[in-house]
PDB file of N, CA and C in Angstrom:
ATOM      1  N   MET Y   1       2.801   1.993  23.506  1.00  0.00           N
ATOM      2  CA  MET Y   1       2.652   3.089  22.588  1.00  0.00           C
ATOM      3  C   MET Y   1       1.487   3.963  23.053  1.00  0.00           C
ATOM      4  N   PRO Y   2       1.740   5.240  23.226  1.00  0.00           N
ATOM      5  CA  PRO Y   2       0.667   6.130  23.658  1.00  0.00           C
ATOM      6  C   PRO Y   2      -0.475   6.224  22.629  1.00  0.00           C
ATOM      7  N   TYR Y   3      -1.666   6.316  23.126  1.00  0.00           N
ATOM      8  CA  TYR Y   3      -2.843   6.398  22.269  1.00  0.00           C
ATOM      9  C   TYR Y   3      -2.753   7.605  21.335  1.00  0.00           C
ATOM     10  N   SER Y   4      -2.102   8.662  21.760  1.00  0.00           N
ATOM     11  CA  SER Y   4      -1.970   9.876  20.941  1.00  0.00           C
ATOM     12  C   SER Y   4      -1.133   9.636  19.688  1.00  0.00           C
ATOM     13  N   GLN Y   5      -0.369   8.534  19.664  1.00  0.00           N
ATOM     14  CA  GLN Y   5       0.469   8.227  18.519  1.00  0.00           C
ATOM     15  C   GLN Y   5      -0.180   7.215  17.566  1.00  0.00           C
ATOM     16  N   VAL Y   6      -1.411   6.829  17.836  1.00  0.00           N
ATOM     17  CA  VAL Y   6      -2.101   5.834  17.010  1.00  0.00           C
ATOM     18  C   VAL Y   6      -3.164   6.515  16.164  1.00  0.00           C
ATOM     19  N   PHE Y   7      -3.160   6.170  14.900  1.00  0.00           N
ATOM     20  CA  PHE Y   7      -4.196   6.661  13.986  1.00  0.00           C
ATOM     21  C   PHE Y   7      -4.657   5.478  13.156  1.00  0.00           C
ATOM     22  N   LEU Y   8      -5.944   5.268  13.097  1.00  0.00           N
ATOM     23  CA  LEU Y   8      -6.527   4.174  12.336  1.00  0.00           C
ATOM     24  C   LEU Y   8      -7.522   4.763  11.364  1.00  0.00           C
ATOM     25  N   SER Y   9      -7.433   4.353  10.102  1.00  0.00           N
ATOM     26  CA  SER Y   9      -8.318   4.910   9.100  1.00  0.00           C
ATOM     27  C   SER Y   9      -8.542   3.908   7.976  1.00  0.00           C
ATOM     28  N   VAL Y  10      -9.590   4.141   7.230  1.00  0.00           N
ATOM     29  CA  VAL Y  10      -9.878   3.371   6.020  1.00  0.00           C
ATOM     30  C   VAL Y  10      -9.623   4.298   4.847  1.00  0.00           C
ATOM     31  N   LEU Y  11      -8.867   3.822   3.886  1.00  0.00           N
ATOM     32  CA  LEU Y  11      -8.561   4.619   2.701  1.00  0.00           C
ATOM     33  C   LEU Y  11      -9.321   4.022   1.523  1.00  0.00           C
ATOM     34  N   PRO Y  12     -10.400   4.683   1.071  1.00  0.00           N
ATOM     35  CA  PRO Y  12     -11.217   4.103   0.007  1.00  0.00           C
ATOM     36  C   PRO Y  12     -10.577   4.089  -1.372  1.00  0.00           C
ATOM     37  N   ARG Y  13      -9.710   5.062  -1.648  1.00  0.00           N
ATOM     38  CA  ARG Y  13      -9.061   5.152  -2.958  1.00  0.00           C
ATOM     39  C   ARG Y  13      -7.606   5.574  -2.788  1.00  0.00           C
ATOM     40  N   GLY Y  14      -6.784   5.124  -3.711  1.00  0.00           N
ATOM     41  CA  GLY Y  14      -5.378   5.493  -3.697  1.00  0.00           C
ATOM     42  C   GLY Y  14      -5.153   6.777  -4.473  1.00  0.00           C
ATOM     43  N   PRO Y  15      -3.885   7.192  -4.588  1.00  0.00           N
ATOM     44  CA  PRO Y  15      -3.582   8.442  -5.289  1.00  0.00           C
ATOM     45  C   PRO Y  15      -3.938   8.399  -6.774  1.00  0.00           C
ATOM     46  N   GLY Y  16      -4.013   7.200  -7.374  1.00  0.00           N
ATOM     47  CA  GLY Y  16      -4.402   7.056  -8.772  1.00  0.00           C
ATOM     48  C   GLY Y  16      -5.905   6.864  -8.925  1.00  0.00           C
ATOM     49  N   LYS Y  17      -6.666   7.079  -7.837  1.00  0.00           N
ATOM     50  CA  LYS Y  17      -8.137   6.961  -7.816  1.00  0.00           C
ATOM     51  C   LYS Y  17      -8.637   5.526  -7.971  1.00  0.00           C
ATOM     52  N   VAL Y  18      -7.742   4.539  -7.776  1.00  0.00           N
ATOM     53  CA  VAL Y  18      -8.151   3.129  -7.824  1.00  0.00           C
ATOM     54  C   VAL Y  18      -8.791   2.784  -6.483  1.00  0.00           C
ATOM     55  N   GLU Y  19      -9.925   2.081  -6.526  1.00  0.00           N
ATOM     56  CA  GLU Y  19     -10.607   1.669  -5.310  1.00  0.00           C
ATOM     57  C   GLU Y  19      -9.711   0.674  -4.566  1.00  0.00           C
ATOM     58  N   LEU Y  20      -9.445   0.960  -3.299  1.00  0.00           N
ATOM     59  CA  LEU Y  20      -8.580   0.106  -2.493  1.00  0.00           C
ATOM     60  C   LEU Y  20      -9.433  -0.825  -1.647  1.00  0.00           C
ATOM     61  N   LYS Y  21     -10.084  -1.726  -2.314  1.00  0.00           N
ATOM     62  CA  LYS Y  21     -10.943  -2.719  -1.683  1.00  0.00           C
ATOM     63  C   LYS Y  21     -10.142  -4.002  -1.646  1.00  0.00           C
ATOM     64  N   GLY Y  22      -9.649  -4.400  -0.468  1.00  0.00           N
ATOM     65  CA  GLY Y  22      -8.702  -5.503  -0.349  1.00  0.00           C
ATOM     66  C   GLY Y  22      -9.335  -6.893  -0.396  1.00  0.00           C
ATOM     67  N   THR Y  23     -10.193  -7.133  -1.353  1.00  0.00           N
ATOM     68  CA  THR Y  23     -10.777  -8.466  -1.491  1.00  0.00           C
ATOM     69  C   THR Y  23      -9.756  -9.420  -2.112  1.00  0.00           C
ATOM     70  N   TYR Y  24     -10.025 -10.689  -1.999  1.00  0.00           N
ATOM     71  CA  TYR Y  24      -9.129 -11.689  -2.574  1.00  0.00           C
ATOM     72  C   TYR Y  24      -8.978 -11.473  -4.083  1.00  0.00           C
ATOM     73  N   ARG Y  25     -10.058 -11.149  -4.743  1.00  0.00           N
ATOM     74  CA  ARG Y  25     -10.039 -10.934  -6.198  1.00  0.00           C
ATOM     75  C   ARG Y  25      -9.227  -9.684  -6.563  1.00  0.00           C
ATOM     76  N   ASN Y  26      -9.376  -8.609  -5.817  1.00  0.00           N
ATOM     77  CA  ASN Y  26      -8.666  -7.366  -6.110  1.00  0.00           C
ATOM     78  C   ASN Y  26      -7.174  -7.456  -5.852  1.00  0.00           C
ATOM     79  N   ARG Y  27      -6.768  -8.277  -4.915  1.00  0.00           N
ATOM     80  CA  ARG Y  27      -5.363  -8.338  -4.540  1.00  0.00           C
ATOM     81  C   ARG Y  27      -4.453  -8.736  -5.694  1.00  0.00           C
ATOM     82  N   SER Y  28      -4.975  -9.398  -6.702  1.00  0.00           N
ATOM     83  CA  SER Y  28      -4.150  -9.789  -7.846  1.00  0.00           C
ATOM     84  C   SER Y  28      -4.168  -8.740  -8.969  1.00  0.00           C
ATOM     85  N   SER Y  29      -4.914  -7.684  -8.790  1.00  0.00           N
ATOM     86  CA  SER Y  29      -5.003  -6.618  -9.803  1.00  0.00           C
ATOM     87  C   SER Y  29      -3.750  -5.751  -9.718  1.00  0.00           C
ATOM     88  N   SER Y  30      -3.066  -5.564 -10.834  1.00  0.00           N
ATOM     89  CA  SER Y  30      -1.855  -4.750 -10.829  1.00  0.00           C
ATOM     90  C   SER Y  30      -2.178  -3.295 -10.504  1.00  0.00           C
ATOM     91  N   GLN Y  31      -3.335  -2.802 -10.928  1.00  0.00           N
ATOM     92  CA  GLN Y  31      -3.717  -1.418 -10.607  1.00  0.00           C
ATOM     93  C   GLN Y  31      -3.897  -1.261  -9.091  1.00  0.00           C
ATOM     94  N   TYR Y  32      -4.566  -2.220  -8.477  1.00  0.00           N
ATOM     95  CA  TYR Y  32      -4.757  -2.188  -7.027  1.00  0.00           C
ATOM     96  C   TYR Y  32      -3.427  -2.241  -6.313  1.00  0.00           C
ATOM     97  N   GLN Y  33      -2.553  -3.154  -6.724  1.00  0.00           N
ATOM     98  CA  GLN Y  33      -1.248  -3.327  -6.082  1.00  0.00           C
ATOM     99  C   GLN Y  33      -0.408  -2.054  -6.168  1.00  0.00           C
ATOM    100  N   ARG Y  34      -0.353  -1.461  -7.357  1.00  0.00           N
ATOM    101  CA  ARG Y  34       0.458  -0.244  -7.531  1.00  0.00           C
ATOM    102  C   ARG Y  34      -0.123   0.938  -6.759  1.00  0.00           C
ATOM    103  N   ASP Y  35      -1.440   1.091  -6.762  1.00  0.00           N
ATOM    104  CA  ASP Y  35      -2.021   2.231  -6.064  1.00  0.00           C
ATOM    105  C   ASP Y  35      -1.919   2.077  -4.549  1.00  0.00           C
ATOM    106  N   LEU Y  36      -2.065   0.860  -4.046  1.00  0.00           N
ATOM    107  CA  LEU Y  36      -1.861   0.634  -2.607  1.00  0.00           C
ATOM    108  C   LEU Y  36      -0.420   0.959  -2.232  1.00  0.00           C
ATOM    109  N   GLY Y  37       0.517   0.508  -3.039  1.00  0.00           N
ATOM    110  CA  GLY Y  37       1.919   0.810  -2.784  1.00  0.00           C
ATOM    111  C   GLY Y  37       2.206   2.296  -2.837  1.00  0.00           C
ATOM    112  N   ALA Y  38       1.645   2.984  -3.828  1.00  0.00           N
ATOM    113  CA  ALA Y  38       1.837   4.430  -3.959  1.00  0.00           C
ATOM    114  C   ALA Y  38       1.258   5.165  -2.756  1.00  0.00           C
ATOM    115  N   ALA Y  39       0.105   4.718  -2.271  1.00  0.00           N
ATOM    116  CA  ALA Y  39      -0.490   5.345  -1.089  1.00  0.00           C
ATOM    117  C   ALA Y  39       0.407   5.171   0.125  1.00  0.00           C
ATOM    118  N   LEU Y  40       0.956   3.987   0.307  1.00  0.00           N
ATOM    119  CA  LEU Y  40       1.841   3.735   1.441  1.00  0.00           C
ATOM    120  C   LEU Y  40       3.128   4.551   1.336  1.00  0.00           C
ATOM    121  N   VAL Y  41       3.668   4.648   0.126  1.00  0.00           N
ATOM    122  CA  VAL Y  41       4.867   5.476  -0.087  1.00  0.00           C
ATOM    123  C   VAL Y  41       4.567   6.927   0.285  1.00  0.00           C
ATOM    124  N   ASN Y  42       3.417   7.416  -0.111  1.00  0.00           N
ATOM    125  CA  ASN Y  42       3.031   8.804   0.223  1.00  0.00           C
ATOM    126  C   ASN Y  42       2.901   9.003   1.723  1.00  0.00           C
ATOM    127  N   PHE Y  43       2.297   8.035   2.414  1.00  0.00           N
ATOM    128  CA  PHE Y  43       2.167   8.146   3.872  1.00  0.00           C
ATOM    129  C   PHE Y  43       3.550   8.136   4.530  1.00  0.00           C
ATOM    130  N   CYS Y  44       4.416   7.265   4.061  1.00  0.00           N
ATOM    131  CA  CYS Y  44       5.766   7.154   4.656  1.00  0.00           C
ATOM    132  C   CYS Y  44       6.569   8.435   4.484  1.00  0.00           C
ATOM    133  N   ARG Y  45       6.273   9.182   3.446  1.00  0.00           N
ATOM    134  CA  ARG Y  45       6.969  10.461   3.220  1.00  0.00           C
ATOM    135  C   ARG Y  45       6.583  11.523   4.237  1.00  0.00           C
ATOM    136  N   ILE Y  46       5.342  11.464   4.715  1.00  0.00           N
ATOM    137  CA  ILE Y  46       4.852  12.556   5.575  1.00  0.00           C
ATOM    138  C   ILE Y  46       4.707  12.179   7.045  1.00  0.00           C
ATOM    139  N   ILE Y  47       4.784  10.896   7.364  1.00  0.00           N
ATOM    140  CA  ILE Y  47       4.614  10.474   8.754  1.00  0.00           C
ATOM    141  C   ILE Y  47       5.993  10.233   9.368  1.00  0.00           C
ATOM    142  N   PRO Y  48       6.333  11.011  10.385  1.00  0.00           N
ATOM    143  CA  PRO Y  48       7.668  10.843  10.988  1.00  0.00           C
ATOM    144  C   PRO Y  48       7.765   9.501  11.715  1.00  0.00           C
ATOM    145  N   HIS Y  49       8.915   8.894  11.626  1.00  0.00           N
ATOM    146  CA  HIS Y  49       9.250   7.651  12.341  1.00  0.00           C
ATOM    147  C   HIS Y  49       8.536   6.425  11.797  1.00  0.00           C
ATOM    148  N   GLY Y  50       7.936   6.507  10.627  1.00  0.00           N
ATOM    149  CA  GLY Y  50       7.413   5.329   9.949  1.00  0.00           C
ATOM    150  C   GLY Y  50       5.966   4.979  10.238  1.00  0.00           C
ATOM    151  N   VAL Y  51       5.540   3.901   9.611  1.00  0.00           N
ATOM    152  CA  VAL Y  51       4.166   3.413   9.733  1.00  0.00           C
ATOM    153  C   VAL Y  51       4.185   1.912  10.002  1.00  0.00           C
ATOM    154  N   LEU Y  52       3.086   1.406  10.490  1.00  0.00           N
ATOM    155  CA  LEU Y  52       2.915  -0.025  10.708  1.00  0.00           C
ATOM    156  C   LEU Y  52       1.730  -0.460   9.866  1.00  0.00           C
ATOM    157  N   VAL Y  53       1.948  -1.426   8.969  1.00  0.00           N
ATOM    158  CA  VAL Y  53       0.920  -1.891   8.061  1.00  0.00           C
ATOM    159  C   VAL Y  53       0.700  -3.373   8.266  1.00  0.00           C
ATOM    160  N   PHE Y  54      -0.531  -3.809   8.324  1.00  0.00           N
ATOM    161  CA  PHE Y  54      -0.871  -5.218   8.485  1.00  0.00           C
ATOM    162  C   PHE Y  54      -1.437  -5.767   7.187  1.00  0.00           C
ATOM    163  N   PHE Y  55      -1.084  -7.007   6.865  1.00  0.00           N
ATOM    164  CA  PHE Y  55      -1.635  -7.716   5.721  1.00  0.00           C
ATOM    165  C   PHE Y  55      -2.343  -8.968   6.249  1.00  0.00           C
ATOM    166  N   PRO Y  56      -3.337  -9.467   5.532  1.00  0.00           N
ATOM    167  CA  PRO Y  56      -4.104 -10.603   6.029  1.00  0.00           C
ATOM    168  C   PRO Y  56      -3.329 -11.916   6.049  1.00  0.00           C
ATOM    169  N   SER Y  57      -2.224 -11.991   5.303  1.00  0.00           N
ATOM    170  CA  SER Y  57      -1.438 -13.228   5.275  1.00  0.00           C
ATOM    171  C   SER Y  57      -0.039 -12.914   4.743  1.00  0.00           C
ATOM    172  N   TYR Y  58       0.870 -13.837   4.974  1.00  0.00           N
ATOM    173  CA  TYR Y  58       2.209 -13.684   4.398  1.00  0.00           C
ATOM    174  C   TYR Y  58       2.160 -13.766   2.880  1.00  0.00           C
ATOM    175  N   ALA Y  59       1.244 -14.558   2.354  1.00  0.00           N
ATOM    176  CA  ALA Y  59       1.106 -14.650   0.896  1.00  0.00           C
ATOM    177  C   ALA Y  59       0.686 -13.320   0.296  1.00  0.00           C
ATOM    178  N   ALA Y  60      -0.232 -12.626   0.954  1.00  0.00           N
ATOM    179  CA  ALA Y  60      -0.661 -11.303   0.476  1.00  0.00           C
ATOM    180  C   ALA Y  60       0.500 -10.308   0.562  1.00  0.00           C
ATOM    181  N   LEU Y  61       1.243 -10.347   1.652  1.00  0.00           N
ATOM    182  CA  LEU Y  61       2.405  -9.469   1.809  1.00  0.00           C
ATOM    183  C   LEU Y  61       3.435  -9.742   0.728  1.00  0.00           C
ATOM    184  N   ASP Y  62       3.752 -11.009   0.497  1.00  0.00           N
ATOM    185  CA  ASP Y  62       4.746 -11.373  -0.520  1.00  0.00           C
ATOM    186  C   ASP Y  62       4.330 -10.946  -1.920  1.00  0.00           C
ATOM    187  N   SER Y  63       3.054 -11.091  -2.253  1.00  0.00           N
ATOM    188  CA  SER Y  63       2.603 -10.696  -3.592  1.00  0.00           C
ATOM    189  C   SER Y  63       2.680  -9.187  -3.759  1.00  0.00           C
ATOM    190  N   MET Y  64       2.397  -8.429  -2.694  1.00  0.00           N
ATOM    191  CA  MET Y  64       2.489  -6.967  -2.785  1.00  0.00           C
ATOM    192  C   MET Y  64       3.946  -6.546  -2.957  1.00  0.00           C
ATOM    193  N   ILE Y  65       4.846  -7.110  -2.176  1.00  0.00           N
ATOM    194  CA  ILE Y  65       6.255  -6.750  -2.286  1.00  0.00           C
ATOM    195  C   ILE Y  65       6.794  -7.068  -3.680  1.00  0.00           C
ATOM    196  N   THR Y  66       6.417  -8.220  -4.216  1.00  0.00           N
ATOM    197  CA  THR Y  66       6.838  -8.595  -5.574  1.00  0.00           C
ATOM    198  C   THR Y  66       6.312  -7.575  -6.580  1.00  0.00           C
ATOM    199  N   ALA Y  67       5.050  -7.194  -6.457  1.00  0.00           N
ATOM    200  CA  ALA Y  67       4.450  -6.205  -7.381  1.00  0.00           C
ATOM    201  C   ALA Y  67       5.123  -4.849  -7.239  1.00  0.00           C
ATOM    202  N   TRP Y  68       5.431  -4.452  -6.013  1.00  0.00           N
ATOM    203  CA  TRP Y  68       6.043  -3.130  -5.772  1.00  0.00           C
ATOM    204  C   TRP Y  68       7.479  -3.065  -6.274  1.00  0.00           C
ATOM    205  N   ARG Y  69       8.142  -4.192  -6.356  1.00  0.00           N
ATOM    206  CA  ARG Y  69       9.524  -4.214  -6.859  1.00  0.00           C
ATOM    207  C   ARG Y  69       9.593  -4.249  -8.386  1.00  0.00           C
ATOM    208  N   ALA Y  70       8.505  -4.629  -9.028  1.00  0.00           N
ATOM    209  CA  ALA Y  70       8.480  -4.763 -10.486  1.00  0.00           C
ATOM    210  C   ALA Y  70       8.472  -3.376 -11.128  1.00  0.00           C
ATOM    211  N   PRO Y  71       9.169  -3.235 -12.276  1.00  0.00           N
ATOM    212  CA  PRO Y  71       9.153  -1.947 -12.976  1.00  0.00           C
ATOM    213  C   PRO Y  71       7.746  -1.603 -13.472  1.00  0.00           C
ATOM    214  N   GLY Y  72       7.401  -0.353 -13.356  1.00  0.00           N
ATOM    215  CA  GLY Y  72       6.100   0.107 -13.819  1.00  0.00           C
ATOM    216  C   GLY Y  72       6.273   1.199 -14.845  1.00  0.00           C
ATOM    217  N   PRO Y  73       5.354   2.164 -14.847  1.00  0.00           N
ATOM    218  CA  PRO Y  73       5.487   3.299 -15.771  1.00  0.00           C
ATOM    219  C   PRO Y  73       6.843   4.005 -15.581  1.00  0.00           C
ATOM    220  N   ARG Y  74       7.398   4.437 -16.668  1.00  0.00           N
ATOM    221  CA  ARG Y  74       8.712   5.095 -16.663  1.00  0.00           C
ATOM    222  C   ARG Y  74       9.817   4.180 -16.102  1.00  0.00           C
ATOM    223  N   ASN Y  75       9.545   2.885 -16.155  1.00  0.00           N
ATOM    224  CA  ASN Y  75      10.513   1.863 -15.738  1.00  0.00           C
ATOM    225  C   ASN Y  75      10.957   2.018 -14.285  1.00  0.00           C
ATOM    226  N   ARG Y  76      10.061   2.506 -13.430  1.00  0.00           N
ATOM    227  CA  ARG Y  76      10.364   2.661 -12.017  1.00  0.00           C
ATOM    228  C   ARG Y  76       9.404   1.813 -11.195  1.00  0.00           C
ATOM    229  N   SER Y  77       9.920   1.174 -10.172  1.00  0.00           N
ATOM    230  CA  SER Y  77       9.066   0.408  -9.272  1.00  0.00           C
ATOM    231  C   SER Y  77       8.390   1.364  -8.280  1.00  0.00           C
ATOM    232  N   VAL Y  78       7.368   0.860  -7.620  1.00  0.00           N
ATOM    233  CA  VAL Y  78       6.692   1.654  -6.579  1.00  0.00           C
ATOM    234  C   VAL Y  78       7.692   2.000  -5.489  1.00  0.00           C
ATOM    235  N   LEU Y  79       8.566   1.064  -5.148  1.00  0.00           N
ATOM    236  CA  LEU Y  79       9.515   1.293  -4.056  1.00  0.00           C
ATOM    237  C   LEU Y  79      10.623   2.292  -4.427  1.00  0.00           C
ATOM    238  N   ASP Y  80      10.793   2.565  -5.710  1.00  0.00           N
ATOM    239  CA  ASP Y  80      11.782   3.537  -6.149  1.00  0.00           C
ATOM    240  C   ASP Y  80      11.267   4.967  -6.156  1.00  0.00           C
ATOM    241  N   GLN Y  81      10.010   5.150  -5.849  1.00  0.00           N
ATOM    242  CA  GLN Y  81       9.412   6.492  -5.899  1.00  0.00           C
ATOM    243  C   GLN Y  81       9.859   7.326  -4.732  1.00  0.00           C
TER     244      GLN Y  81
END
C-alpha cells in the first residue's frame, strides 16, 4: 500500500461530542459505543474504497458490533445510518 494512501489520526471526540477514550472502562459505555460507531459510519461515507480499523481484542470488536446492531434513538442501529 502506497504511503500516500495511509492516514493515521487520533479522534478525541465523536460526532455526538462524546470523548472517544478507548479505556477498558469506557468500552462498556453505550454513549462511547454509539459515538465511536457514528464516527466510523461518517468516515466510511466520505472515504473512497473503505477504511481499516483495529480493535485491541476480538472481545472489544464483538462488543462494539453488538452495540452497533442494537436499536438506538428513533429505533435505528448505528449500522442502519
